[in-house]
Short mmCIF file of C-alpha atoms in Angstrom, two decimals:
data_model
loop_
_atom_site.label_atom_id
_atom_site.label_comp_id
_atom_site.label_asym_id
_atom_site.label_seq_id
_atom_site.Cartn_x
_atom_site.Cartn_y
_atom_site.Cartn_z
CA MET A 176 -10.29 32.71 7.17
CA ILE A 177 -11.34 29.74 9.78
CA THR A 178 -7.77 29.07 10.60
CA ASN A 179 -7.02 32.74 11.04
CA GLY A 180 -10.27 33.50 13.08
CA GLU A 181 -11.93 35.47 10.89
CA LEU A 182 -14.75 33.00 10.72
CA ASN A 183 -15.79 31.29 13.93
CA ALA A 184 -17.98 28.42 14.93
CA GLY A 185 -21.66 29.35 14.03
CA ASP A 186 -20.81 32.04 11.31
CA LYS A 187 -22.09 31.82 7.70
CA LEU A 188 -19.66 31.66 4.90
CA PRO A 189 -20.15 34.08 1.80
CA ASN A 190 -21.91 32.38 -1.19
CA GLU A 191 -20.04 30.51 -3.77
CA ARG A 192 -20.04 33.38 -6.12
CA GLU A 193 -18.62 35.85 -3.40
CA LEU A 194 -15.75 33.24 -2.61
CA ALA A 195 -15.00 32.71 -6.19
CA GLU A 196 -14.68 36.42 -6.99
CA THR A 197 -12.69 37.00 -3.72
CA ALA A 198 -10.25 34.10 -4.12
CA GLY A 199 -9.94 34.78 -8.10
CA ILE A 200 -11.03 31.01 -8.82
CA SER A 201 -13.85 29.41 -10.57
CA ARG A 202 -17.05 28.54 -8.61
CA THR A 203 -16.13 25.00 -9.55
CA SER A 204 -12.95 24.76 -7.79
CA VAL A 205 -14.98 26.70 -4.76
CA ARG A 206 -17.37 24.02 -4.71
CA GLU A 207 -14.64 21.27 -4.54
CA ALA A 208 -13.01 23.36 -1.67
CA LEU A 209 -16.30 23.30 0.22
CA ARG A 210 -16.86 19.79 -0.03
CA GLU A 211 -13.40 18.89 1.20
CA LEU A 212 -13.99 21.36 4.40
CA GLU A 213 -17.27 19.50 4.82
CA LEU A 214 -15.41 16.05 4.83
CA ARG A 215 -13.00 17.48 7.32
CA GLY A 216 -15.95 18.35 9.51
CA LEU A 217 -14.95 22.29 9.23
CA ILE A 218 -18.42 23.31 7.72
CA SER A 219 -21.92 21.99 7.20
CA ARG A 220 -24.47 22.79 5.00
CA LYS A 221 -27.82 23.49 6.30
CA PRO A 222 -30.86 23.83 4.16
CA GLY A 223 -32.41 27.65 4.55
CA ARG A 224 -29.21 28.84 6.65
CA GLY A 225 -26.41 28.18 4.19
CA THR A 226 -22.89 26.77 4.82
CA ILE A 227 -21.91 27.14 8.40
CA VAL A 228 -18.54 26.77 10.23
CA GLU A 229 -18.50 23.84 12.65
CA ALA A 230 -16.91 23.84 16.15
CA GLN A 231 -13.53 22.54 15.81
CA THR A 232 -13.72 19.43 17.95
CA ARG A 233 -11.80 17.19 15.77
CA PRO A 234 -8.52 19.07 15.02
CA GLU A 235 -6.80 16.11 13.75
CA LEU A 236 -8.55 16.06 10.83
CA HIS A 237 -7.25 19.59 9.44
CA ALA A 238 -4.07 19.70 11.46
CA GLY A 239 -1.10 20.88 9.38
CA MET A 240 0.50 17.45 9.09
CA LEU A 241 3.22 18.76 6.78
CA GLY A 242 4.45 21.32 8.98
CA SER A 243 4.99 18.34 11.66
CA MET A 244 7.51 16.51 9.60
CA GLU A 245 11.04 16.89 8.54
CA SER A 246 11.80 17.03 4.98
CA SER A 247 13.97 13.92 5.17
CA GLN A 248 10.79 12.28 6.28
CA ARG A 249 9.03 13.06 2.76
CA MET A 250 11.28 11.19 0.54
CA LEU A 251 9.56 9.31 -2.32
CA ARG A 252 10.58 6.02 -0.99
CA GLU A 253 8.78 6.80 2.49
CA VAL A 254 5.82 8.26 0.66
CA MET A 255 5.50 5.00 -1.53
CA ASP A 256 5.74 2.68 1.47
CA LEU A 257 2.81 4.98 3.01
CA ARG A 258 0.85 4.59 0.10
CA ALA A 259 1.62 0.73 -0.40
CA VAL A 260 0.25 0.60 3.58
CA ILE A 261 -2.82 2.74 3.09
CA GLU A 262 -4.33 2.60 -0.66
CA PRO A 263 -4.90 -0.93 -0.97
CA PRO A 264 -7.27 -1.27 2.43
CA MET A 265 -8.76 2.07 1.03
CA ALA A 266 -9.79 0.22 -2.03
CA GLU A 267 -11.05 -2.44 -0.07
CA ARG A 268 -13.12 -0.59 1.86
CA ALA A 269 -14.49 1.34 -1.00
CA ALA A 270 -15.69 -2.07 -2.53
CA LEU A 271 -17.42 -2.63 0.61
CA ARG A 272 -18.77 0.68 1.47
CA GLY A 273 -19.20 2.64 -1.87
CA ARG A 274 -22.53 3.15 -2.45
CA ALA A 275 -23.88 2.96 -6.43
CA THR A 276 -24.88 6.59 -6.74
CA GLU A 277 -21.30 7.63 -5.60
CA LEU A 278 -19.41 5.20 -8.31
CA GLY A 279 -20.08 8.05 -10.98
CA ALA A 280 -17.59 10.54 -9.48
CA LEU A 281 -15.04 7.65 -9.59
CA LEU A 282 -15.66 6.82 -13.11
CA HIS A 283 -15.76 10.26 -14.57
CA PRO A 284 -11.84 10.99 -13.99
CA LEU A 285 -11.43 7.49 -15.38
CA GLU A 286 -13.25 8.03 -18.62
CA LEU A 287 -11.83 11.35 -19.10
CA ALA A 288 -8.37 9.69 -19.12
CA GLU A 289 -9.17 6.88 -21.10
CA ALA A 290 -10.70 9.55 -23.95
CA GLU A 291 -7.57 11.78 -23.37
CA LEU A 292 -5.08 8.65 -24.11
CA ARG A 293 -6.92 8.22 -27.39
CA ARG A 294 -6.21 11.84 -28.61
CA ASP A 295 -3.38 12.22 -31.10
CA GLU A 296 -1.52 14.48 -28.61
CA PRO A 297 -2.60 13.60 -25.05
CA SER A 298 -2.41 16.12 -22.30
CA MET A 299 0.15 14.90 -19.75
CA GLN A 300 -0.80 17.74 -17.40
CA LEU A 301 -4.45 16.71 -17.64
CA LEU A 302 -4.07 12.86 -17.04
CA VAL A 303 -1.79 13.58 -13.84
CA ARG A 304 -4.65 15.70 -12.55
CA LEU A 305 -7.05 12.68 -13.27
CA ASP A 306 -4.74 10.40 -11.58
CA VAL A 307 -5.12 12.52 -8.33
CA GLU A 308 -8.72 12.67 -8.87
CA PHE A 309 -9.10 9.08 -9.38
CA HIS A 310 -7.27 8.20 -6.15
CA ALA A 311 -9.01 10.87 -4.11
CA GLY A 312 -12.39 9.40 -5.38
CA VAL A 313 -11.31 6.12 -4.02
CA ALA A 314 -10.53 7.67 -0.48
CA ARG A 315 -14.10 9.35 -0.67
CA LEU A 316 -15.70 5.84 -1.30
CA THR A 317 -14.45 4.64 1.99
CA GLN A 318 -16.96 7.00 3.81
CA ASN A 319 -14.09 8.00 6.14
CA PRO A 320 -13.04 11.81 6.18
CA MET A 321 -9.77 10.70 8.11
CA LEU A 322 -8.61 8.60 5.24
CA VAL A 323 -9.43 11.25 2.59
CA ARG A 324 -7.30 13.64 4.73
CA LEU A 325 -4.37 11.04 4.98
CA LEU A 326 -4.38 10.56 1.27
CA ASP A 327 -4.43 14.37 0.72
CA VAL A 328 -1.10 14.65 2.55
CA ALA A 329 0.44 11.72 0.78
CA ASN A 330 -0.56 13.07 -2.63
CA GLU A 331 1.09 16.63 -1.44
CA TRP A 332 4.37 14.70 -0.73
CA MET A 333 4.09 12.86 -4.05
CA ALA A 334 3.81 16.10 -6.04
CA PRO A 335 7.47 16.05 -7.35
CA SER A 336 7.11 12.59 -8.64
CA ARG A 337 4.02 13.55 -10.40
CA GLU A 338 5.72 16.36 -12.31
CA THR A 339 5.41 16.17 -16.08
CA ALA A 340 9.28 15.98 -16.31
CA HIS A 341 9.11 12.60 -14.75
CA GLN A 342 6.37 11.08 -16.65
CA THR A 343 6.11 8.82 -19.76
CA MET A 344 3.32 7.96 -21.63
CA THR A 345 3.85 4.40 -21.22
CA ARG A 346 3.39 4.92 -17.22
CA ILE A 347 0.46 6.90 -17.98
CA GLU A 348 -1.01 4.16 -19.89
CA LYS A 349 -0.36 1.74 -17.34
CA SER A 350 -1.65 3.60 -14.46
CA VAL A 351 -5.16 4.04 -16.50
CA ALA A 352 -5.42 0.33 -17.00
CA ALA A 353 -4.79 -0.12 -13.28
CA HIS A 354 -7.45 2.28 -12.67
CA ARG A 355 -9.91 0.45 -14.67
CA ARG A 356 -9.14 -2.62 -13.05
CA ILE A 357 -9.74 -1.11 -9.38
CA TYR A 358 -12.82 0.54 -10.55
CA GLU A 359 -14.38 -2.92 -11.82
CA ALA A 360 -13.45 -4.44 -8.63
CA ILE A 361 -15.06 -1.50 -6.57
CA ARG A 362 -18.07 -1.61 -8.66
CA GLY A 363 -18.51 -5.36 -8.40
CA HIS A 364 -18.09 -5.21 -4.52
CA GLN A 365 -15.14 -7.46 -4.82
CA ALA A 366 -13.05 -6.17 -1.90
CA ASP A 367 -10.18 -8.63 -2.12
CA ASP A 368 -9.49 -8.00 -6.15
CA ALA A 369 -9.87 -4.10 -5.39
CA ARG A 370 -7.24 -4.33 -2.75
CA GLU A 371 -5.07 -6.63 -5.08
CA ALA A 372 -5.24 -4.41 -7.98
CA MET A 373 -4.62 -1.20 -6.20
CA SER A 374 -1.35 -2.99 -4.30
CA GLY A 375 -0.12 -4.07 -7.81
CA HIS A 376 -0.67 -0.71 -9.24
CA ILE A 377 1.15 1.27 -6.20
CA HIS A 378 3.96 -1.39 -6.86
CA GLU A 379 3.92 -0.52 -10.26
CA VAL A 380 4.37 3.32 -9.70
CA ALA A 381 7.29 2.63 -7.50
CA MET A 382 9.02 0.60 -10.18
CA ALA A 383 8.44 3.27 -12.67
CA ILE A 384 9.93 5.91 -10.58
CA GLY A 385 12.97 4.04 -9.73
CA ILE A 386 11.79 2.81 -6.26
CA ASP A 387 12.35 -1.21 -6.82
CA ALA A 388 12.26 -2.23 -3.24
CA TRP A 389 12.62 -1.15 0.48
CA ASP A 390 16.16 -0.88 1.48
CA PRO A 391 16.79 -0.15 5.46
CA ASP A 392 20.32 -0.15 5.04
CA SER A 393 20.03 2.80 2.54
CA LEU A 394 17.77 4.62 5.10
CA SER A 395 20.21 3.86 7.83
CA ARG A 396 23.23 5.32 6.12
CA LYS A 397 21.26 8.27 5.22
CA HIS A 398 20.14 9.35 8.50
CA ASN A 399 23.41 8.50 10.31
CA LYS A 400 25.61 10.56 8.11
CA PRO A 401 28.20 12.50 10.08
#
């Protein structure tokens, strides 16, 4: 509605119940979407006035980054390389900037995943969703909405690698264990440890999906095909 011009700067959004009914989704999903829009600077919550659309003075926060890239640029190798560049510094910043009151939002998906793994038949679909939520939580602790958006885009590109057909319980167990190490480092404000734990985790994921090293020659061959 904002993108299409149905809602302009200064307009008030419908309440959560109306949005949920219109979109056919739960109010919880509506709250998560509103929180994301607020992080991007598209809306603000004003006591007594409700949720207001903000002037789009920083379009780079919500620009269609996916639409500006060719499909060849979204290969898993490039995406994993992107994650290796951005996520360890994010974890480092989360350890330095994360507030104690915000740590619960990071711990929640981790504890749910640990509990799910203890079940006789864990839900792979739930575990994958919790994996995404944990990484998003680390990004939010950086207090930088642009980093949050950047990770959102990387997650969209990573979607094929997270399909349940490509998952194994061993990979999930290793990821959850890595998340625990990352969380403990962030909770202890150990920036170097958080960065190292995230770096090791991304490398482990890359190995699990068959990306063992960056091969510039293979990329050159791919892009220079006749």
